[in-house]
Coordinates of C-alpha atoms in Angstrom, one line a residue:
Chain A
M1 CA 17.1 -7.4 -35.4
S2 CA 14.5 -6.0 -37.7
K3 CA 12.2 -3.4 -36.2
I4 CA 8.5 -3.6 -35.8
K5 CA 7.0 -1.6 -38.6
I6 CA 4.2 0.7 -37.5
G7 CA 1.6 2.8 -39.4
I8 CA -0.6 5.5 -37.9
V9 CA -4.1 6.2 -39.2
G10 CA -5.3 9.7 -38.3
Y11 CA -3.0 12.5 -37.3
G12 CA -4.8 14.3 -34.4
N13 CA -3.6 14.5 -30.8
L14 CA -3.5 10.7 -30.4
G15 CA -1.7 10.1 -33.7
K16 CA 0.9 12.7 -32.8
G17 CA 1.3 11.1 -29.4
V18 CA 2.0 7.7 -31.1
E19 CA 4.5 9.3 -33.4
M20 CA 6.4 10.6 -30.4
A21 CA 6.1 7.4 -28.4
I22 CA 7.6 5.3 -31.2
N23 CA 10.7 7.4 -30.8
Q24 CA 11.1 6.2 -27.3
N25 CA 11.1 2.5 -28.4
D26 CA 14.2 1.3 -30.2
D27 CA 12.6 -1.9 -31.5
M28 CA 9.9 0.1 -33.5
E29 CA 9.9 2.1 -36.7
L30 CA 7.2 4.5 -37.9
V31 CA 6.7 3.7 -41.6
A32 CA 3.9 6.1 -42.6
I33 CA 1.0 8.2 -41.4
F34 CA -2.3 7.9 -43.2
T35 CA -4.7 10.8 -43.4
R36 CA -7.9 11.9 -45.1
R37 CA -6.3 15.4 -45.6
Q38 CA -4.0 16.2 -48.5
P39 CA -0.8 14.5 -47.5
E40 CA 1.3 17.4 -48.6
E41 CA -0.5 19.7 -46.1
V42 CA 0.5 17.5 -43.2
N43 CA 3.8 18.1 -41.5
A44 CA 5.1 15.0 -39.9
S45 CA 8.4 13.2 -39.1
C46 CA 7.8 10.4 -41.6
K47 CA 6.1 9.7 -44.9
V48 CA 2.5 10.9 -45.1
E49 CA 0.1 9.1 -47.4
H50 CA -3.6 9.6 -48.3
M51 CA -6.0 7.0 -46.8
S52 CA -6.9 5.8 -50.2
D53 CA -3.3 4.4 -50.6
I54 CA -3.3 2.4 -47.4
R55 CA -3.7 -1.0 -49.0
K56 CA -0.4 -0.6 -50.8
Y57 CA 1.2 -1.1 -47.3
K58 CA -0.3 -4.5 -46.7
D59 CA 3.0 -6.4 -46.7
V60 CA 5.0 -3.5 -45.3
I61 CA 3.4 -2.5 -42.1
D62 CA 3.3 -5.0 -39.2
V63 CA 0.8 -3.2 -37.0
M64 CA -1.5 -0.3 -37.9
L65 CA -2.4 2.0 -35.0
L66 CA -5.9 3.5 -35.5
C67 CA -6.0 6.9 -34.0
G68 CA -9.4 8.1 -35.1
G69 CA -12.4 8.8 -32.9
S70 CA -14.9 6.3 -31.5
A71 CA -18.0 8.1 -32.7
T72 CA -17.6 7.8 -36.5
D73 CA -14.1 6.9 -37.5
L74 CA -13.5 3.6 -35.7
P75 CA -16.8 1.9 -36.3
E76 CA -16.0 2.1 -40.0
Q77 CA -12.2 1.9 -40.1
G78 CA -11.8 -0.8 -37.4
P79 CA -13.3 -3.7 -39.3
E80 CA -12.2 -2.3 -42.7
L81 CA -8.5 -2.1 -41.8
A82 CA -8.6 -5.3 -39.7
S83 CA -9.4 -7.1 -43.0
V84 CA -5.9 -6.0 -44.2
F85 CA -3.7 -5.3 -41.2
N86 CA -3.0 -6.2 -37.6
T87 CA -4.6 -3.3 -35.8
I88 CA -4.8 -1.6 -32.5
D89 CA -7.4 1.0 -31.4
S90 CA -8.7 2.9 -28.4
F91 CA -12.5 2.5 -29.1
D92 CA -14.1 3.8 -26.0
T93 CA -17.9 3.9 -26.5
H94 CA -18.4 1.5 -23.6
A95 CA -21.9 0.5 -24.5
K96 CA -21.0 -0.5 -28.0
I97 CA -17.9 -2.5 -27.3
P98 CA -19.5 -6.0 -27.7
E99 CA -20.9 -5.0 -31.1
Y100 CA -17.6 -3.4 -32.2
F101 CA -15.6 -6.4 -31.0
A102 CA -17.9 -8.7 -33.0
S103 CA -17.4 -6.7 -36.2
V104 CA -13.6 -6.5 -35.9
D105 CA -13.4 -10.1 -34.8
D106 CA -15.3 -11.2 -37.9
A107 CA -13.1 -9.1 -40.3
A108 CA -9.8 -10.2 -38.6
S109 CA -10.7 -13.8 -38.4
K110 CA -11.6 -14.0 -42.1
A111 CA -8.4 -12.1 -43.1
G112 CA -6.1 -14.0 -40.7
T113 CA -5.0 -10.8 -39.0
L114 CA -5.0 -9.9 -35.3
S115 CA -6.7 -6.8 -33.8
L116 CA -6.6 -5.4 -30.3
I117 CA -9.6 -3.2 -29.6
S118 CA -10.3 -0.6 -26.8
T119 CA -6.9 -0.2 -25.3
G120 CA -5.6 3.0 -23.6
W121 CA -6.2 3.8 -19.9
D122 CA -10.0 3.7 -19.6
P123 CA -10.9 1.4 -21.3
G124 CA -7.5 -0.3 -20.9
L125 CA -5.4 -0.1 -17.8
F126 CA -8.4 0.8 -15.6
S127 CA -10.3 -2.2 -17.0
L128 CA -7.3 -4.4 -16.2
S129 CA -7.2 -3.1 -12.6
R130 CA -10.9 -3.8 -12.1
V131 CA -10.6 -7.4 -13.3
L132 CA -7.4 -8.1 -11.3
A133 CA -8.7 -6.6 -8.1
E134 CA -12.1 -8.3 -8.3
S135 CA -10.4 -11.6 -9.1
I136 CA -8.2 -11.4 -6.0
L137 CA -10.9 -9.9 -3.7
P138 CA -14.2 -11.3 -4.8
E139 CA -15.9 -9.9 -1.7
G140 CA -15.5 -6.2 -1.9
N141 CA -16.4 -2.9 -3.6
E142 CA -14.8 -1.1 -6.5
Y143 CA -14.7 2.6 -7.1
T144 CA -13.4 4.6 -10.1
F145 CA -12.7 8.3 -9.8
W146 CA -11.6 10.3 -12.8
G147 CA -9.4 13.4 -12.9
K148 CA -8.1 15.9 -12.2
G149 CA -8.5 16.2 -15.9
V150 CA -10.0 17.9 -18.9
S151 CA -13.2 16.5 -20.2
Q152 CA -13.5 17.2 -23.9
G153 CA -17.3 16.7 -23.9
H154 CA -17.9 19.1 -21.0
S155 CA -15.6 21.7 -22.5
D156 CA -17.5 21.5 -25.7
A157 CA -20.8 21.9 -23.8
I158 CA -19.5 25.1 -22.2
R159 CA -18.4 26.5 -25.5
R160 CA -21.9 26.0 -26.9
V161 CA -23.4 28.4 -24.3
E162 CA -24.5 31.7 -25.6
G163 CA -22.0 34.5 -24.8
V164 CA -19.1 32.0 -24.2
K165 CA -16.0 32.6 -26.4
N166 CA -13.9 29.8 -25.1
G167 CA -13.8 27.4 -22.1
V168 CA -12.3 24.4 -20.5
Q169 CA -13.8 22.0 -18.0
Y170 CA -11.9 20.0 -15.4
T171 CA -13.4 16.9 -13.7
V172 CA -12.0 16.8 -10.2
P173 CA -12.4 13.9 -7.8
I174 CA -13.5 14.9 -4.4
D175 CA -10.7 14.2 -1.8
S176 CA -13.0 13.5 1.1
A177 CA -14.8 10.9 -1.1
L178 CA -11.5 9.2 -2.0
E179 CA -10.6 9.1 1.6
K180 CA -13.9 7.5 2.6
V181 CA -13.3 4.8 -0.1
R182 CA -9.7 4.2 1.1
S183 CA -10.9 3.8 4.7
G184 CA -12.8 0.6 3.6
S185 CA -16.1 1.9 4.8
N186 CA -17.8 1.0 1.5
P187 CA -19.6 4.3 1.1
E188 CA -22.4 4.9 -1.4
F189 CA -22.2 8.2 -3.3
T190 CA -24.5 10.4 -5.2
T191 CA -23.0 11.7 -8.5
R192 CA -22.4 15.1 -6.7
E193 CA -20.4 13.5 -3.9
K194 CA -17.7 11.9 -6.1
H195 CA -16.6 14.6 -8.6
L196 CA -16.6 18.3 -8.8
R197 CA -16.8 20.2 -12.1
V198 CA -14.5 23.2 -12.4
C199 CA -15.0 25.5 -15.5
Y200 CA -12.7 28.2 -16.8
V201 CA -14.7 30.4 -19.1
V202 CA -13.8 33.3 -21.5
A203 CA -16.9 35.4 -22.0
E204 CA -17.6 37.5 -25.1
D205 CA -17.3 41.2 -24.6
G206 CA -20.4 42.5 -22.9
A207 CA -21.9 39.1 -22.2
D208 CA -24.1 38.5 -19.2
K209 CA -21.8 36.5 -16.9
A210 CA -24.4 35.7 -14.3
K211 CA -26.6 34.2 -17.1
I212 CA -23.7 32.2 -18.5
E213 CA -22.8 30.8 -15.0
N214 CA -26.4 29.9 -14.4
E215 CA -26.9 28.2 -17.8
I216 CA -23.7 26.1 -17.2
K217 CA -24.6 25.1 -13.7
T218 CA -28.1 24.0 -14.6
M219 CA -27.3 22.2 -17.8
P220 CA -28.9 18.8 -17.7
N221 CA -26.7 15.6 -18.1
Y222 CA -23.5 17.7 -18.1
F223 CA -23.6 19.8 -15.0
A224 CA -26.9 19.8 -13.1
D225 CA -26.1 16.7 -11.1
Y226 CA -22.7 18.1 -9.9
D227 CA -21.4 20.9 -7.8
T228 CA -20.0 23.1 -10.5
E229 CA -17.6 26.0 -10.2
V230 CA -17.5 28.6 -12.9
N231 CA -14.4 30.9 -13.1
F232 CA -14.3 33.7 -15.7
I233 CA -10.8 34.4 -17.1
T234 CA -9.3 36.1 -20.1
E235 CA -8.4 34.4 -23.3
E236 CA -4.7 35.0 -22.4
E237 CA -5.1 33.3 -19.1
L238 CA -6.9 30.4 -20.7
K239 CA -4.0 30.0 -23.3
A240 CA -1.3 30.3 -20.6
N241 CA -2.8 28.1 -17.9
H242 CA -5.3 25.8 -19.5
S243 CA -4.0 24.6 -22.9
G244 CA -2.7 21.2 -21.6
I245 CA -4.8 18.1 -21.7
P246 CA -4.1 16.5 -18.3
H247 CA -6.1 13.7 -16.9
G248 CA -5.9 10.7 -14.6
G249 CA -7.9 8.9 -12.0
F250 CA -8.1 6.2 -9.4
V251 CA -9.4 2.6 -9.4
I252 CA -9.7 1.4 -5.8
R253 CA -11.0 -1.9 -4.5
T254 CA -11.5 -2.5 -0.9
G255 CA -12.4 -6.0 0.2
K256 CA -12.3 -8.6 2.9
T257 CA -10.4 -11.9 3.3
G258 CA -10.5 -14.5 6.0
E259 CA -12.5 -13.4 9.0
N260 CA -13.1 -9.8 8.2
T261 CA -9.6 -8.7 7.3
K262 CA -9.5 -5.5 5.3
Q263 CA -7.5 -5.4 2.1
K264 CA -7.1 -2.6 -0.4
I265 CA -5.8 -2.5 -3.9
E266 CA -5.3 0.9 -5.6
F267 CA -4.2 1.9 -9.1
S268 CA -3.9 5.5 -10.1
L269 CA -2.7 7.7 -13.0
E270 CA -1.6 11.3 -13.1
L271 CA -1.2 12.3 -16.7
G272 CA 0.3 15.5 -18.0
S273 CA -1.2 14.7 -21.3
N274 CA -4.1 12.3 -21.8
P275 CA -3.5 11.7 -25.6
E276 CA 0.3 11.2 -25.2
F277 CA -0.2 8.7 -22.4
T278 CA -2.9 6.8 -24.3
A279 CA -0.5 6.8 -27.3
S280 CA 2.2 5.2 -25.2
V281 CA -0.2 2.5 -24.1
L282 CA -1.2 1.8 -27.7
V283 CA 2.5 1.6 -28.7
C284 CA 3.5 -1.0 -26.1
Y285 CA 0.5 -3.1 -27.0
A286 CA 1.7 -3.0 -30.6
R287 CA 4.7 -5.0 -29.6
A288 CA 2.4 -7.7 -28.0
I289 CA 0.1 -7.8 -31.1
Y290 CA 3.2 -8.1 -33.4
R291 CA 4.4 -11.1 -31.3
L292 CA 1.1 -12.8 -31.0
A293 CA 0.3 -12.4 -34.8
K294 CA 3.7 -14.0 -35.5
E295 CA 2.7 -16.9 -33.4
G296 CA -0.4 -17.3 -35.6
K297 CA -3.1 -15.8 -33.4
T298 CA -5.9 -14.2 -35.3
G299 CA -9.2 -12.4 -34.7
A300 CA -10.1 -9.6 -32.2
V301 CA -8.6 -9.5 -28.7
T302 CA -8.8 -7.1 -25.7
V303 CA -6.3 -6.2 -23.0
F304 CA -7.7 -9.1 -20.9
D305 CA -6.2 -11.5 -23.4
I306 CA -2.6 -10.1 -23.4
P307 CA 0.0 -11.1 -20.8
Y308 CA 2.2 -8.3 -19.6
G309 CA 5.4 -10.1 -20.6
L310 CA 4.5 -9.4 -24.3
L311 CA 4.4 -5.7 -23.7
S312 CA 8.0 -5.4 -22.8
P313 CA 11.0 -5.3 -25.2
K314 CA 12.9 -7.4 -22.7
S315 CA 13.1 -11.2 -23.0
P316 CA 11.2 -13.6 -20.7
E317 CA 14.6 -14.5 -19.1
E318 CA 15.4 -10.9 -18.4
L319 CA 12.0 -10.3 -16.9
R320 CA 12.2 -13.3 -14.6
K321 CA 15.7 -12.3 -13.5
H322 CA 15.2 -8.6 -12.9
Y323 CA 11.5 -7.9 -12.5
L324 CA 10.0 -10.7 -10.5
Chain B
M1 CA -20.4 -27.1 -13.9
S2 CA -17.7 -29.1 -12.1
K3 CA -15.5 -27.2 -9.7
I4 CA -11.8 -26.7 -9.9
K5 CA -10.3 -29.1 -7.4
I6 CA -7.6 -27.6 -5.2
G7 CA -5.0 -29.1 -2.9
I8 CA -2.9 -27.3 -0.3
V9 CA 0.6 -28.3 0.6
G10 CA 1.7 -26.9 4.0
Y11 CA -0.7 -25.6 6.6
G12 CA 0.9 -22.5 8.0
N13 CA -0.4 -18.9 7.7
L14 CA -0.4 -19.0 3.9
G15 CA -2.1 -22.4 3.7
K16 CA -4.8 -21.2 6.1
G17 CA -5.3 -18.1 3.9
V18 CA -5.7 -20.3 0.9
E19 CA -8.3 -22.4 2.7
M20 CA -10.3 -19.3 3.5
A21 CA -9.9 -17.8 0.1
I22 CA -11.3 -20.9 -1.6
N23 CA -14.5 -20.3 0.3
Q24 CA -14.9 -17.0 -1.5
N25 CA -14.7 -18.6 -4.9
D26 CA -17.8 -20.6 -6.0
D27 CA -16.0 -22.3 -8.9
M28 CA -13.4 -24.0 -6.6
E29 CA -13.4 -26.8 -4.2
L30 CA -10.7 -27.6 -1.6
V31 CA -10.1 -31.4 -1.7
A32 CA -7.4 -31.9 0.8
I33 CA -4.5 -30.4 2.8
F34 CA -1.2 -32.1 2.8
T35 CA 1.1 -31.8 5.8
R36 CA 4.3 -33.3 7.3
R37 CA 2.7 -33.3 10.7
Q38 CA 0.4 -36.1 11.8
P39 CA -2.8 -35.5 9.9
E40 CA -5.0 -36.2 12.9
E41 CA -3.3 -33.4 14.8
V42 CA -4.3 -30.8 12.2
N43 CA -7.7 -29.2 12.6
A44 CA -8.9 -28.0 9.2
S45 CA -12.2 -27.6 7.2
C46 CA -11.4 -30.5 4.8
K47 CA -9.6 -33.8 4.7
V48 CA -6.0 -33.7 5.9
E49 CA -3.5 -36.1 4.5
H50 CA 0.1 -36.9 5.2
M51 CA 2.6 -35.6 2.6
S52 CA 3.6 -39.2 1.9
D53 CA 0.1 -39.9 0.5
I54 CA 0.1 -37.0 -1.9
R55 CA 0.6 -39.0 -5.1
K56 CA -2.7 -40.8 -4.6
Y57 CA -4.3 -37.6 -5.6
K58 CA -2.7 -37.4 -9.0
D59 CA -5.9 -37.7 -10.9
V60 CA -8.1 -36.0 -8.3
I61 CA -6.6 -32.6 -7.8
D62 CA -6.5 -30.1 -10.6
V63 CA -4.1 -27.5 -9.1
M64 CA -1.8 -28.0 -6.1
L65 CA -1.1 -24.8 -4.1
L66 CA 2.4 -25.0 -2.5
C67 CA 2.3 -23.0 0.7
G68 CA 5.7 -23.8 2.1
G69 CA 8.7 -21.5 2.6
S70 CA 11.2 -20.4 0.0
A71 CA 14.2 -21.3 2.0
T72 CA 14.0 -25.0 2.3
D73 CA 10.5 -26.3 1.3
L74 CA 9.9 -25.0 -2.2
P75 CA 13.3 -25.7 -3.7
E76 CA 12.6 -29.4 -3.0
Q77 CA 8.8 -29.5 -3.3
G78 CA 8.5 -27.3 -6.3
P79 CA 10.1 -29.6 -8.9
E80 CA 9.0 -32.7 -7.1
L81 CA 5.3 -31.9 -7.1
A82 CA 5.5 -30.3 -10.6
S83 CA 6.3 -33.8 -11.8
V84 CA 2.9 -34.9 -10.6
F85 CA 0.5 -32.0 -10.4
N86 CA -0.2 -28.5 -11.9
T87 CA 1.3 -26.3 -9.2
I88 CA 1.4 -22.7 -8.0
D89 CA 3.8 -21.3 -5.5
S90 CA 5.1 -18.0 -4.0
F91 CA 8.8 -18.6 -4.2
D92 CA 10.3 -15.3 -3.3
T93 CA 14.1 -15.7 -3.0
H94 CA 14.6 -13.1 -5.8
A95 CA 18.2 -14.1 -6.6
K96 CA 17.4 -17.7 -7.1
I97 CA 14.3 -17.4 -9.3
P98 CA 16.0 -18.2 -12.6
E99 CA 17.5 -21.4 -11.1
Y100 CA 14.2 -22.3 -9.5
F101 CA 12.3 -21.6 -12.7
A102 CA 14.6 -23.9 -14.6
S103 CA 14.2 -26.8 -12.2
V104 CA 10.4 -26.5 -12.1
D105 CA 10.2 -26.0 -15.8
D106 CA 12.2 -29.1 -16.4
A107 CA 10.1 -31.3 -14.1
A108 CA 6.8 -29.9 -15.5
S109 CA 7.7 -30.1 -19.1
K110 CA 8.7 -33.8 -18.7
A111 CA 5.5 -34.6 -16.8
G112 CA 3.2 -32.6 -19.1
T113 CA 2.0 -30.4 -16.1
L114 CA 1.9 -26.7 -15.8
S115 CA 3.5 -24.7 -12.9
L116 CA 3.2 -21.0 -12.0
I117 CA 6.1 -20.0 -9.8
S118 CA 6.7 -16.9 -7.7
T119 CA 3.2 -15.3 -7.5
G120 CA 1.8 -13.2 -4.7
W121 CA 2.3 -9.5 -4.4
D122 CA 6.1 -9.1 -4.4
P123 CA 7.1 -11.1 -6.4
G124 CA 3.7 -11.0 -8.2
L125 CA 1.5 -7.9 -8.5
F126 CA 4.4 -5.6 -7.9
S127 CA 6.4 -7.3 -10.6
L128 CA 3.5 -6.9 -13.0
S129 CA 3.2 -3.2 -12.2
R130 CA 6.9 -2.7 -12.9
V131 CA 6.8 -4.4 -16.2
L132 CA 3.6 -2.6 -17.3
A133 CA 4.8 0.8 -16.2
E134 CA 8.2 0.5 -17.8
S135 CA 6.7 -0.8 -21.1
I136 CA 4.4 2.2 -21.3
L137 CA 6.9 4.8 -20.1
P138 CA 10.3 3.6 -21.2
E139 CA 11.9 6.9 -20.2
G140 CA 11.3 7.2 -16.5
N141 CA 12.2 6.0 -13.0
E142 CA 10.6 3.4 -10.9
Y143 CA 10.4 3.3 -7.1
T144 CA 9.2 0.6 -4.8
F145 CA 8.3 1.3 -1.2
W146 CA 7.3 -1.4 1.2
G147 CA 5.0 -1.1 4.2
K148 CA 3.6 -0.2 6.6
G149 CA 4.1 -3.8 7.4
V150 CA 5.5 -6.5 9.5
S151 CA 8.9 -7.8 8.4
Q152 CA 9.3 -11.4 9.6
G153 CA 13.0 -11.4 9.2
H154 CA 13.5 -8.2 11.1
S155 CA 11.1 -9.3 13.9
D156 CA 13.1 -12.5 14.2
A157 CA 16.4 -10.5 14.4
I158 CA 15.0 -8.5 17.3
R159 CA 13.9 -11.6 19.2
R160 CA 17.5 -13.0 19.0
V161 CA 18.8 -10.0 20.9
E162 CA 19.8 -10.8 24.5
G163 CA 17.2 -9.7 27.0
V164 CA 14.4 -9.6 24.5
K165 CA 11.4 -11.7 25.3
N166 CA 9.3 -10.8 22.2
G167 CA 9.2 -8.2 19.5
V168 CA 7.7 -7.1 16.2
Q169 CA 9.3 -4.8 13.6
Y170 CA 7.4 -2.6 11.1
T171 CA 8.9 -1.4 7.9
V172 CA 7.4 2.1 7.3
P173 CA 7.8 4.1 4.0
I174 CA 8.8 7.7 4.7
D175 CA 6.0 10.0 3.5
S176 CA 8.3 12.8 2.4
A177 CA 10.2 10.4 0.2
L178 CA 6.9 9.1 -1.3
E179 CA 5.9 12.7 -2.0
K180 CA 9.2 13.5 -3.7
V181 CA 8.8 10.5 -6.0
R182 CA 5.2 11.5 -6.8
S183 CA 6.3 15.0 -7.7
G184 CA 8.3 13.5 -10.6
S185 CA 11.6 15.0 -9.4
N186 CA 13.4 11.7 -9.8
P187 CA 15.1 11.8 -6.5
E188 CA 17.9 9.5 -5.5
F189 CA 17.7 8.1 -2.0
T190 CA 19.9 6.5 0.5
T191 CA 18.5 3.4 2.3
R192 CA 17.8 5.6 5.3
E193 CA 15.7 8.1 3.4
K194 CA 13.1 5.6 2.0
H195 CA 12.1 3.5 5.0
L196 CA 11.9 3.8 8.7
R197 CA 12.1 0.7 11.0
V198 CA 9.8 0.8 14.0
C199 CA 10.2 -1.9 16.7
Y200 CA 8.0 -2.9 19.5
V201 CA 10.0 -4.8 22.1
V202 CA 9.0 -6.8 25.2
A203 CA 12.1 -7.0 27.5
E204 CA 12.8 -9.7 29.9
D205 CA 12.4 -8.7 33.6
G206 CA 15.4 -6.8 34.7
A207 CA 17.0 -6.6 31.2
D208 CA 19.1 -3.5 30.3
K209 CA 16.8 -1.6 27.9
A210 CA 19.4 0.9 26.8
K211 CA 21.7 -2.0 25.8
I212 CA 18.9 -3.7 23.9
E213 CA 18.0 -0.5 22.1
N214 CA 21.6 0.1 21.2
E215 CA 22.1 -3.4 20.0
I216 CA 19.1 -3.3 17.8
K217 CA 19.9 0.1 16.3
T218 CA 23.4 -0.8 15.4
M219 CA 22.7 -4.3 14.1
P220 CA 24.4 -4.6 10.7
N221 CA 22.3 -5.5 7.6
Y222 CA 19.1 -5.3 9.5
F223 CA 19.0 -1.9 11.2
A224 CA 22.3 0.0 11.1
D225 CA 21.5 1.6 7.7
Y226 CA 18.1 2.9 8.8
D227 CA 16.6 5.3 11.3
T228 CA 15.2 2.8 13.8
E229 CA 12.7 3.5 16.5
V230 CA 12.6 1.1 19.5
N231 CA 9.5 1.2 21.7
F232 CA 9.4 -1.0 24.9
I233 CA 5.9 -2.4 25.6
T234 CA 4.4 -5.1 27.7
E235 CA 3.6 -8.6 26.4
E236 CA -0.1 -7.7 26.8
E237 CA 0.2 -4.6 24.6
L238 CA 2.1 -6.7 22.0
K239 CA -0.6 -9.3 21.9
A240 CA -3.4 -6.7 21.8
N241 CA -1.9 -4.3 19.3
H242 CA 0.7 -6.1 17.3
S243 CA -0.5 -9.6 16.6
G244 CA -1.7 -8.9 13.0
I245 CA 0.5 -9.3 9.9
P246 CA -0.3 -6.2 7.9
H247 CA 1.8 -5.2 5.0
G248 CA 1.6 -3.3 1.7
G249 CA 3.6 -0.9 -0.4
F250 CA 3.8 1.3 -3.4
V251 CA 5.2 0.9 -7.0
I252 CA 5.5 4.3 -8.6
R253 CA 6.9 5.1 -12.0
T254 CA 7.2 8.6 -13.2
G255 CA 8.2 9.2 -16.7
K256 CA 8.1 11.5 -19.7
T257 CA 6.3 11.4 -23.0
G258 CA 6.5 13.8 -26.0
E259 CA 8.3 16.9 -25.3
N260 CA 8.9 16.6 -21.6
T261 CA 5.3 15.8 -20.5
K262 CA 5.2 14.3 -17.0
Q263 CA 3.3 11.1 -16.5
K264 CA 2.8 9.0 -13.4
I265 CA 1.6 5.4 -12.8
E266 CA 1.1 4.3 -9.2
F267 CA 0.0 0.9 -7.8
S268 CA -0.4 0.4 -4.1
L269 CA -1.6 -2.2 -1.6
E270 CA -2.7 -1.8 2.0
L271 CA -3.1 -5.3 3.4
G272 CA -4.7 -6.2 6.7
S273 CA -3.0 -9.6 6.4
N274 CA -0.1 -10.3 4.2
P275 CA -0.6 -14.1 4.1
E276 CA -4.3 -13.9 3.5
F277 CA -3.8 -11.5 0.6
T278 CA -1.0 -13.5 -0.9
A279 CA -3.3 -16.6 -0.6
S280 CA -6.1 -14.8 -2.5
V281 CA -3.6 -14.0 -5.3
L282 CA -2.5 -17.6 -5.4
V283 CA -6.1 -18.8 -5.6
C284 CA -7.2 -16.6 -8.5
Y285 CA -4.0 -17.7 -10.4
A286 CA -5.1 -21.3 -9.8
R287 CA -8.1 -20.6 -12.0
A288 CA -5.8 -19.4 -14.8
I289 CA -3.4 -22.4 -14.4
Y290 CA -6.4 -24.8 -14.5
R291 CA -7.6 -23.2 -17.8
L292 CA -4.2 -23.0 -19.4
A293 CA -3.4 -26.6 -18.5
K294 CA -6.7 -27.7 -20.0
E295 CA -5.6 -26.0 -23.2
G296 CA -2.5 -28.1 -23.1
K297 CA 0.1 -25.7 -21.9
T298 CA 3.0 -27.3 -20.0
G299 CA 6.2 -26.3 -18.2
A300 CA 6.8 -23.4 -15.8
V301 CA 5.3 -19.9 -16.2
T302 CA 5.3 -16.7 -14.3
V303 CA 2.7 -13.9 -13.8
F304 CA 4.2 -12.3 -16.9
D305 CA 2.8 -15.1 -19.0
I306 CA -0.8 -15.0 -17.7
P307 CA -3.4 -12.7 -19.2
Y308 CA -5.8 -11.1 -16.6
G309 CA -8.9 -12.5 -18.3
L310 CA -7.9 -16.0 -17.1
L311 CA -7.9 -14.9 -13.5
S312 CA -11.6 -14.0 -13.4
P313 CA -14.5 -16.5 -13.1
K314 CA -16.4 -14.3 -15.6
S315 CA -16.5 -15.2 -19.3
P316 CA -14.6 -13.2 -21.9
E317 CA -18.0 -11.9 -23.1
E318 CA -19.0 -10.6 -19.7
L319 CA -15.6 -9.0 -19.1
R320 CA -15.8 -7.2 -22.5
K321 CA -19.3 -6.0 -21.8
H322 CA -19.0 -4.9 -18.2
Y323 CA -15.3 -4.3 -17.4
L324 CA -13.8 -2.6 -20.5

């Protein structure tokens, strides 16, 4: 059986995660990584090409996995590459998804290619959980908690504070809030009641730690609406204990059926590495996109359009026999 | 907008659950319930017809929900009704699913109808969780725990013991085993280490309780391989505290990505009523089957073939905008 030929666009944490995930899937083959850097400066397990050469791979690569960022890379690359390749991306600027979908759909429909946008875990698996749970329990309430995990945006915000040399921020769901939700009591929460923000900060020599702590805790948008914990540590401790990129979260729906019967559906993730997990999601969706494109499907799609059977390397017969 | 017209075949706990679930979905209408009993003896919220009149509804009902049992009802009704209607069932005799699929597929394909077999939560949502989690994390281990919940088969077994007037059995997952799984240590369990069996038994007047307890605990297949707890209670206590049909469970996959990074995916249900929840799953899948049948799809399908977007009453645009 010939393997599904994959290309990676962008070789940051996500791209590297995809490279490793493909190794776990025998029916896939990584053909090349495309980068805006000088290819000879990039050390990877396969051929590395400059972005400007990507069109040469039009008839070689079955699915292109776009691993760039949502802020500037994907809005441009998404539609552009969809006009040449079947693509998959993890576009996660929630407010702009309809607009992004329309531009990728237009490009892919015209080119006769198929593009899956906004997959990963949120958007992605969490989105699927929400739709499934609400469809089953239309009368109910849904809660999403994120973490414990590193928030890149909040870590960046810490590092911009004067006197801060380095820092990492964890978003932590508050256990008592989770328990309230699970009890089915349909609580309403303020922002402060759902998540805690825990910061590990390396201060510059001689910096005013009290001032740093105050500046972080009162920072509007990022920290002011939360209970925030600031821990000063050394650069060595930061490297030793906080260099991973864990994340995760919970999607819980509690609802009622019949005459007031309580029902609860919960989906949760605990991820040792956010980018590696997201990469693994992208890779199994590549299998689905490859199969659907072969059937002639074109345009843009989302996780809501993809049946789970297409994600698995196993045949429909095997799935029915062993997984139902 | 015209509503999706639903019929119910079989009016036990599951059929009653479907009747109530349809009330929670504005885009659906319950047309009739079909029974083998005398229709005038059945008290329901809609028209009740005898099974022998079901074919009269061929052009009236969009999707027929088969709420009979897997042992004797569905093997016969499944293919028979698939030759007239689009159908949905919860056939759950795992070992016979391939054979049942083939017979329903044959009938539906010939008739040009569409039939979803074996939906609910296990088989159903748990099956989906297993396929999703394994597709994302091919290197890993999967564990299913059931409960806390009432097992009908084990409750029946208790009630067959001499001197037992009534009884209920709960399957209870063992917390320490769940925690071992969640830790990612990939434990191997004996049957006894995963689930506990807790029985509430009403003894006949003058019955030998020690003998009953011993007979339950040593019963092969049902109890002998488990730690079993037998509690004697009164008929009143049984009625007051054990007349519900709760259930639920956990599907947990722990796996590795990259260079030994731990990842965990968990799906769980806590159900106040097993039949009401199963009914709610069947009902939202009726929406998907209605839509796919309209698109011209025929034959038998399973949950692995149905994208989640089709389960929701919301449009694809709404789902992309608000749920991704």
